[in-house]
XYZ file of N, CA and C in Angstrom:
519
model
N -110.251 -170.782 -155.626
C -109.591 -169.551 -155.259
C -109.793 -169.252 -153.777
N -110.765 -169.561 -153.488
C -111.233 -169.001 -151.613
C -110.564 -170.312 -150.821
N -110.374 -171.297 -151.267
C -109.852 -172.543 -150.349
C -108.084 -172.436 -150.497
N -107.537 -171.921 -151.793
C -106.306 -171.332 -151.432
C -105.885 -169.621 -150.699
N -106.639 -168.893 -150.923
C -106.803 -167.616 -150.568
C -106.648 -168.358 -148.800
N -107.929 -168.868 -148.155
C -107.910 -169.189 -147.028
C -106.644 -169.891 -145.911
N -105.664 -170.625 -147.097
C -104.884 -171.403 -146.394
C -103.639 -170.251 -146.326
N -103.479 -169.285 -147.343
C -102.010 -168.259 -146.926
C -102.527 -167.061 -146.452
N -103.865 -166.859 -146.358
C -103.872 -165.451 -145.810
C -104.019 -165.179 -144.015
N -103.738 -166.329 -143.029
C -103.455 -165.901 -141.932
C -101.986 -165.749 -141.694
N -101.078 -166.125 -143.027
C -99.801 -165.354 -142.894
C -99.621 -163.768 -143.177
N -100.487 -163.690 -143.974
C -100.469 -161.978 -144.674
C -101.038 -161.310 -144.018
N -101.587 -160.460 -142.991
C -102.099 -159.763 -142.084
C -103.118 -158.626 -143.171
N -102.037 -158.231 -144.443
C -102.614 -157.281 -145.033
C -103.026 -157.687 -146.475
N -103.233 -159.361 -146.954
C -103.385 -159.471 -147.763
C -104.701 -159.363 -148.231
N -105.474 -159.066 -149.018
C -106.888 -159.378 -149.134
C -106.890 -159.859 -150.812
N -108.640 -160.407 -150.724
C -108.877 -160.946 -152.221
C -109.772 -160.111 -152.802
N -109.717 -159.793 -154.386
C -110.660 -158.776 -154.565
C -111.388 -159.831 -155.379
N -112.663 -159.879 -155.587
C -113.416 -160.501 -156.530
C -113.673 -160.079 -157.339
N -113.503 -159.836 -158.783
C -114.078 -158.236 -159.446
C -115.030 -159.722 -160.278
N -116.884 -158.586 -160.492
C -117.408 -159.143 -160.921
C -118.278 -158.387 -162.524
N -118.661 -158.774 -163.573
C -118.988 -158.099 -164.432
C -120.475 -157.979 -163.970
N -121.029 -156.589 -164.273
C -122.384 -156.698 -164.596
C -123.127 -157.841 -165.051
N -124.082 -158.487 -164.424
C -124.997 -159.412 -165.648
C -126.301 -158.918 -166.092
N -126.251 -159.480 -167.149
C -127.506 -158.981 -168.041
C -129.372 -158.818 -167.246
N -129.654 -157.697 -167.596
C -130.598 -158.233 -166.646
C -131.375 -159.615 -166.730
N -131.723 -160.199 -167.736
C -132.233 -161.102 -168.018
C -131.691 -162.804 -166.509
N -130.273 -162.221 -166.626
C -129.881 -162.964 -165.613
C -129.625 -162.390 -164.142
N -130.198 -161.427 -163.639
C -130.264 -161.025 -162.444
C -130.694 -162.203 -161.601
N -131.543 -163.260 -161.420
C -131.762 -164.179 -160.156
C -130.511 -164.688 -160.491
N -130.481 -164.959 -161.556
C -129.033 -166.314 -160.956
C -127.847 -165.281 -160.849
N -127.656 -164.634 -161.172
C -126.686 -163.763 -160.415
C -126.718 -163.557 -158.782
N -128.033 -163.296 -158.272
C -127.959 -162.964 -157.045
C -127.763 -164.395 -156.728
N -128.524 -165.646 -157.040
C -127.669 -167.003 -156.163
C -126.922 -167.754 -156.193
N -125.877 -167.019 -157.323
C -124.537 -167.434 -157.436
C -123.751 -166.133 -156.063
N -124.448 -164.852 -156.334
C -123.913 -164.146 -155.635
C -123.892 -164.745 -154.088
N -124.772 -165.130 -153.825
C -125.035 -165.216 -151.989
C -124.353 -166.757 -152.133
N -124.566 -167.462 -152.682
C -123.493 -168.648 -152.793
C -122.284 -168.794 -152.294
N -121.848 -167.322 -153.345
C -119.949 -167.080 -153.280
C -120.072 -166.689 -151.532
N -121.228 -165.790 -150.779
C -120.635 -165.368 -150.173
C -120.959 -165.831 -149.045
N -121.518 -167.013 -148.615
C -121.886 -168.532 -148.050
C -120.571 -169.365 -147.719
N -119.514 -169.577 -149.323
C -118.704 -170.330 -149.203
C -117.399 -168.917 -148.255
N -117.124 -167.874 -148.830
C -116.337 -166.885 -148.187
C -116.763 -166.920 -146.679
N -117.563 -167.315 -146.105
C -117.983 -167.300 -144.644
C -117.811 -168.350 -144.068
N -117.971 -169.248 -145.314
C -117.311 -170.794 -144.581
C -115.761 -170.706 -144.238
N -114.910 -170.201 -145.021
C -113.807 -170.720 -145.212
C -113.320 -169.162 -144.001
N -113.992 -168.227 -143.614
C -113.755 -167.788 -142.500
C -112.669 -166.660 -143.065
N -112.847 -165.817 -144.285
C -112.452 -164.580 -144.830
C -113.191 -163.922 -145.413
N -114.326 -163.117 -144.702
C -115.314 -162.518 -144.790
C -114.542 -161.128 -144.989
N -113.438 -161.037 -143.627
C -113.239 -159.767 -143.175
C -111.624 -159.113 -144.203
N -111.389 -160.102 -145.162
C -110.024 -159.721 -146.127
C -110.414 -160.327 -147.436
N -112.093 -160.295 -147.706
C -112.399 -160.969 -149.387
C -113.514 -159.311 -149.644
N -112.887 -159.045 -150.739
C -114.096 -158.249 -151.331
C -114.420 -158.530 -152.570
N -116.114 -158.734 -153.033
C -116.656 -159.111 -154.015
C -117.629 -157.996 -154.416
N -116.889 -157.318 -155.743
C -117.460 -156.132 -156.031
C -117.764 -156.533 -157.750
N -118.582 -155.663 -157.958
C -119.366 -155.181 -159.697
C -118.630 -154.457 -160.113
N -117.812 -154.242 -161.059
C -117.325 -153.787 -162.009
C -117.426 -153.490 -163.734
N -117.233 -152.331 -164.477
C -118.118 -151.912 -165.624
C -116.353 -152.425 -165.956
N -116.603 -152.892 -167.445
C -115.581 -152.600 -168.469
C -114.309 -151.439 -168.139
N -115.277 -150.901 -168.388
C -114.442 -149.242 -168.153
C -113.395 -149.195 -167.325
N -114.102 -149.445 -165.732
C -113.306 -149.666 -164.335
C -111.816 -151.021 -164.459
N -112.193 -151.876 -165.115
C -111.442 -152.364 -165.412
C -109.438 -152.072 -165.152
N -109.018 -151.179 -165.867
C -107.585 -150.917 -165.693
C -107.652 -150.218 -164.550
N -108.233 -149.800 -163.879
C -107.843 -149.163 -162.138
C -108.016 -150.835 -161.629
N -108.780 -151.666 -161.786
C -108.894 -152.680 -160.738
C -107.538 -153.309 -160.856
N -106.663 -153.366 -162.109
C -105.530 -153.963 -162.545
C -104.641 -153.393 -162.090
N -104.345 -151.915 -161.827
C -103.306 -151.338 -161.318
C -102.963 -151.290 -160.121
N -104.892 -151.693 -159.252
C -104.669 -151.419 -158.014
C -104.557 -153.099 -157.607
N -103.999 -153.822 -158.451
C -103.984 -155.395 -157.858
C -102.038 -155.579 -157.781
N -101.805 -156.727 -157.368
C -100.766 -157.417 -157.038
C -100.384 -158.579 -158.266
N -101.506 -159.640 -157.797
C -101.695 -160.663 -158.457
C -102.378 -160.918 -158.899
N -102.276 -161.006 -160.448
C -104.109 -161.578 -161.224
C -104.315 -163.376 -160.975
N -105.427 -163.766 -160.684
C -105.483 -164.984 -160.477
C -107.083 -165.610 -161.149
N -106.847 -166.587 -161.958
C -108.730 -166.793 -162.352
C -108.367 -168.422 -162.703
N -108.562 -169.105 -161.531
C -108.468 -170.607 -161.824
C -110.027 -171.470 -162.113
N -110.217 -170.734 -163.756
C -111.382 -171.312 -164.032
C -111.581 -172.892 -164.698
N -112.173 -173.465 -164.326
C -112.408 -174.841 -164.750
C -112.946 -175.123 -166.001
N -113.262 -174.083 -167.171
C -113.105 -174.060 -168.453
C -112.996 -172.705 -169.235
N -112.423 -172.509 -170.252
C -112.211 -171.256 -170.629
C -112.095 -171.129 -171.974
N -112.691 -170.216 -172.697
C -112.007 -170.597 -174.388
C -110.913 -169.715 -174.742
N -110.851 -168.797 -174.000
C -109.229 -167.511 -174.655
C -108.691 -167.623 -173.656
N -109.335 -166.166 -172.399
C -108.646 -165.924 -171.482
C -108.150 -164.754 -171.812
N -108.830 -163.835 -172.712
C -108.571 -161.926 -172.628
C -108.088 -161.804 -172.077
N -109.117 -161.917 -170.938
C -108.436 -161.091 -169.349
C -107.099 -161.409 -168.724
N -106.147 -162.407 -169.495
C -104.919 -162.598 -168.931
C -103.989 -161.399 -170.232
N -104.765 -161.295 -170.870
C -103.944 -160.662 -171.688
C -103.973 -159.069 -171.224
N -104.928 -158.538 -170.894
C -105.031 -157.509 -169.721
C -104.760 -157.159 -168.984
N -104.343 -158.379 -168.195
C -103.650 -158.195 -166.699
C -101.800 -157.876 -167.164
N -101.743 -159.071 -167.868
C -100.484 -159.076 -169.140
C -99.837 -157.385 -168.851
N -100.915 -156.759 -169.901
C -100.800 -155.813 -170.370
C -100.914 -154.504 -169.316
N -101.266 -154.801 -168.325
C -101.879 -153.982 -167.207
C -99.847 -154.202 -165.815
N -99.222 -154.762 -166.220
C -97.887 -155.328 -165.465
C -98.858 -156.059 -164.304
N -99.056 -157.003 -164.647
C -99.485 -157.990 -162.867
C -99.152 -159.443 -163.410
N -98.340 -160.126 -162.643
C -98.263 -161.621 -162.601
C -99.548 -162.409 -163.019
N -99.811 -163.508 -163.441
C -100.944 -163.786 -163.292
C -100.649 -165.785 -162.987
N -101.959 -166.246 -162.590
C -101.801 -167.262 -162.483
C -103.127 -167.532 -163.071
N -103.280 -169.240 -164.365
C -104.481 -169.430 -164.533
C -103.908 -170.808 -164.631
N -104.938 -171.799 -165.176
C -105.127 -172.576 -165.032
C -105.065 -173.545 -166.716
N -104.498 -174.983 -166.664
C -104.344 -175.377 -167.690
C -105.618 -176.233 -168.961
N -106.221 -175.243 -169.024
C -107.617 -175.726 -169.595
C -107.936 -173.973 -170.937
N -108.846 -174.772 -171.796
C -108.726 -174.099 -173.071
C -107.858 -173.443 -173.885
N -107.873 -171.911 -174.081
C -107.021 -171.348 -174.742
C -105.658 -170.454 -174.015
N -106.297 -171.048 -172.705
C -105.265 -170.400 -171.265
C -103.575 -170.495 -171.877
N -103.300 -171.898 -172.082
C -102.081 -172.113 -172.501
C -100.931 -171.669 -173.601
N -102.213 -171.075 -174.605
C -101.963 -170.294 -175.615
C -101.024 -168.640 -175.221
N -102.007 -168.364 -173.800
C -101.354 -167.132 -172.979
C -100.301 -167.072 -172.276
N -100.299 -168.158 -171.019
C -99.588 -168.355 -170.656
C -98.521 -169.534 -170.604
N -97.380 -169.076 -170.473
C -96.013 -170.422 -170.345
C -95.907 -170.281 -169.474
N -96.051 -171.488 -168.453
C -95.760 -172.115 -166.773
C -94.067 -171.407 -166.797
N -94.492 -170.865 -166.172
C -93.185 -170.531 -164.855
C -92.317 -169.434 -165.915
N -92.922 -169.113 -167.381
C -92.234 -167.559 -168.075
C -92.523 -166.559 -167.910
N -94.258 -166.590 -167.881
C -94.876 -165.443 -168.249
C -95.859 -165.604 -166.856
N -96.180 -166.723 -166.315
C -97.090 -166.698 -165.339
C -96.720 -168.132 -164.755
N -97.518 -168.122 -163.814
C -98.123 -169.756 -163.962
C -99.305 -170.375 -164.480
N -99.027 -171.389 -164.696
C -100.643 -172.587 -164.816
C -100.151 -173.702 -164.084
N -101.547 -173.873 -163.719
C -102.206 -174.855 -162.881
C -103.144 -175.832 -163.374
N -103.312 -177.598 -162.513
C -104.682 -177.792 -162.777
C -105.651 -177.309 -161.995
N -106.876 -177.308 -162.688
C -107.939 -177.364 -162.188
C -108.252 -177.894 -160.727
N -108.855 -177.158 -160.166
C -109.556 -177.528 -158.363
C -107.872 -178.150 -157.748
N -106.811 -177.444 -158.010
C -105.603 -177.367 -157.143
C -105.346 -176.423 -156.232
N -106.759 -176.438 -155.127
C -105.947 -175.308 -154.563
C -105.011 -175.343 -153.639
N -104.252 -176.203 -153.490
C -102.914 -176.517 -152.615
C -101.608 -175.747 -153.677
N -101.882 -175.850 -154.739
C -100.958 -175.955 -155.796
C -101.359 -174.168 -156.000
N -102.431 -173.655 -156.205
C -102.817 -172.352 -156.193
C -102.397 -171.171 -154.866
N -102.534 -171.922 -154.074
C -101.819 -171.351 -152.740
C -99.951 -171.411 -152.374
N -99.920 -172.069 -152.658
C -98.015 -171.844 -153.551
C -97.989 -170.888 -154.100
N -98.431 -171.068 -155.780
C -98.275 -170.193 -156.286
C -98.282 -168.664 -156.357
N -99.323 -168.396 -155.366
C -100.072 -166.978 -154.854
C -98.773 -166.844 -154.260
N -98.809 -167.243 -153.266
C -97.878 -167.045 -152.105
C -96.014 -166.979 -152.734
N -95.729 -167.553 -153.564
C -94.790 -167.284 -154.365
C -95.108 -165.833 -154.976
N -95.461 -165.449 -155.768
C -95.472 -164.226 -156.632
C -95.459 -163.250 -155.218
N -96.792 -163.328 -153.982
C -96.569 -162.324 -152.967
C -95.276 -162.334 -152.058
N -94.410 -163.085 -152.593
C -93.236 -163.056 -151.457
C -91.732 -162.814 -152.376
N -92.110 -162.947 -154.002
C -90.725 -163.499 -154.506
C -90.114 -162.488 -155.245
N -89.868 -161.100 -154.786
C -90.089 -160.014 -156.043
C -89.013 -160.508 -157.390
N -88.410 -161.126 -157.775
C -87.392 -162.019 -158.546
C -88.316 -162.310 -159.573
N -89.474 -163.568 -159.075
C -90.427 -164.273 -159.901
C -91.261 -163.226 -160.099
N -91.451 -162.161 -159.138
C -92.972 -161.629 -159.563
C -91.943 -160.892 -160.715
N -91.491 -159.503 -160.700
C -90.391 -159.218 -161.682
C -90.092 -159.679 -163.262
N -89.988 -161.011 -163.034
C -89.383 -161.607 -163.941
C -91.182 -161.722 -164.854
N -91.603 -162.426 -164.447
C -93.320 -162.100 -165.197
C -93.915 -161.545 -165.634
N -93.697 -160.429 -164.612
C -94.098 -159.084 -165.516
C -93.678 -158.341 -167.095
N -91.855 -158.707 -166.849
C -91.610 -157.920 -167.909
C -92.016 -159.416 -168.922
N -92.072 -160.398 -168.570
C -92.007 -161.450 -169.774
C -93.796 -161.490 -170.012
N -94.834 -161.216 -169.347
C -95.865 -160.843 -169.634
C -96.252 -159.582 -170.594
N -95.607 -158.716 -170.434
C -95.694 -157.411 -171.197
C -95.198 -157.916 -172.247
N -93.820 -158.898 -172.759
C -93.217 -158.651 -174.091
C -94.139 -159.612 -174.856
N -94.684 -160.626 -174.070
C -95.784 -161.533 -174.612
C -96.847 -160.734 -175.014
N -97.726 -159.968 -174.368
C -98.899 -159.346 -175.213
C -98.208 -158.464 -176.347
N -96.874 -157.632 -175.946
C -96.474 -157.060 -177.206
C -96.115 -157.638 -178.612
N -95.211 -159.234 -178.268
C -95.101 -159.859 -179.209
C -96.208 -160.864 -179.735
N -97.384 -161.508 -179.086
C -97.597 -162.374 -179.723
C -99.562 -161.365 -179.986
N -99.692 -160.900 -179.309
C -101.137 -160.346 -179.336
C -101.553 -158.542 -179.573
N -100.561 -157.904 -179.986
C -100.460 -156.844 -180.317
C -101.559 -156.904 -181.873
N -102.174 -155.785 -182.090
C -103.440 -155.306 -182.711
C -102.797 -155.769 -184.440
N -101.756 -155.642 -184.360
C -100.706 -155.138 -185.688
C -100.673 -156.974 -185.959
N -100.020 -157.082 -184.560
C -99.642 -158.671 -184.995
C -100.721 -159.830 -184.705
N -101.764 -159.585 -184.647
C -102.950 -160.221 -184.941
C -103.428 -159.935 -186.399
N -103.710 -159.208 -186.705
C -104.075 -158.768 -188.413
C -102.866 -159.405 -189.363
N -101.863 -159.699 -189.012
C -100.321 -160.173 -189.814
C -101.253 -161.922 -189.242
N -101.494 -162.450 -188.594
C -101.713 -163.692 -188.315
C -103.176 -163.773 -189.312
N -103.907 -162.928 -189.064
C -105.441 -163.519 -189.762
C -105.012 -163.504 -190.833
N -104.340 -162.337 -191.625
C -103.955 -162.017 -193.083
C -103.244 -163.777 -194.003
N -102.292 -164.080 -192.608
C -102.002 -165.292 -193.501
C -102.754 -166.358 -193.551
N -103.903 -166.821 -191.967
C -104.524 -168.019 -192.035
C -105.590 -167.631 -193.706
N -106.060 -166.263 -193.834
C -107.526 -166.308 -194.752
C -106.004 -166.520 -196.128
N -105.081 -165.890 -196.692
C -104.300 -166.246 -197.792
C -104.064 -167.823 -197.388
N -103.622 -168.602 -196.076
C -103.674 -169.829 -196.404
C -104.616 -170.553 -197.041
N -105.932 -169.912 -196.499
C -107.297 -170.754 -196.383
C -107.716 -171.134 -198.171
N -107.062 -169.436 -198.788
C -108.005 -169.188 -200.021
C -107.293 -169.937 -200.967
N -105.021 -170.456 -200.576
C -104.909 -170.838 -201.742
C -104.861 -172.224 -201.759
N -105.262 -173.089 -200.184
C -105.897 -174.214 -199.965
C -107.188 -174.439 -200.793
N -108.059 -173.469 -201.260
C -109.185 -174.012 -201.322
C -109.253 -173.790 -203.306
């Protein structure tokens, strides 16, 4: 994310990156702090100190960080759902993730978002830079993001999905 962030943001004057980070447990407070000073080691390398912010965020805070974003972006290198695309989904923001675990399940390349591979950030910096320039594509995502969490992950239509796998399960067994 910071090695594509780095390559389009001396076009954007006003673009910046937000990092939103969850609380960690205390139990994991050191490695939090040297993952923390890590991230912000590599942000100094890549020479966007002064347009990256890496902040703590509660649950709660959550839908202001979504409203006050553009583009959701989390090109993680493994994942098992990917909630948080369904959030952003649900929150109207484009999103871009990446083609690994249950990501794909969320998103359809080029309907609802994009996906990517993994450690592409040439391919991630397109993409960014597409959604910040294309109001058409960004547009078009949004509303096809919203009808996706409405149609496929809505509270109603999750309970209609478990209801049939456990009736499959029981008259399988």
């Amino acid at each position: 994310m910071i090695q594509a962030f780095s390559k389009i943001s001396p076009r954007y004057p006003n673009l910046r990156l937000l990092i939103a980070v969850g609380k960690p447990p205390v139990r994991l407070i050191n490695e939090f702090n040297r993952a923390h000073e890590m991230l912000m080691g590599y942000i100094k390398l890549h020479n966007i100190e002064s347009k990256t912010i890496v902040k703590t965020f509660t649950l709660d805070e959550m839908p202001l960080v979504y409203r006050e974003s553009d583009v959701f972006v989390l090109p993680s290198e493994n994942e098992t759902f990917g909630q948080v695309f369904i959030e952003a989904m649900a929150s109207g923001l484009p999103v871009i993730g990446t083609k690994v675990g249950g990501i794909p399940e969320i998103i359809s390349d080029s309907y609802n978002g994009y996906l990517i591979p993994p450690d592409d950030s040439s391919m991630l910096a397109q993409r960014i830079e597409k959604l910040i320039t294309d109001n058409e594509t960004r547009d078009k995502f949004i509303k096809a993001g919203i009808k996706t969490v409405k149609n496929k992950f809505a509270l109603e239509e999750q309970f209609l999905n478990f209801t049939k796998m456990l009736e499959a399960t029981i008259s399988a067994g």
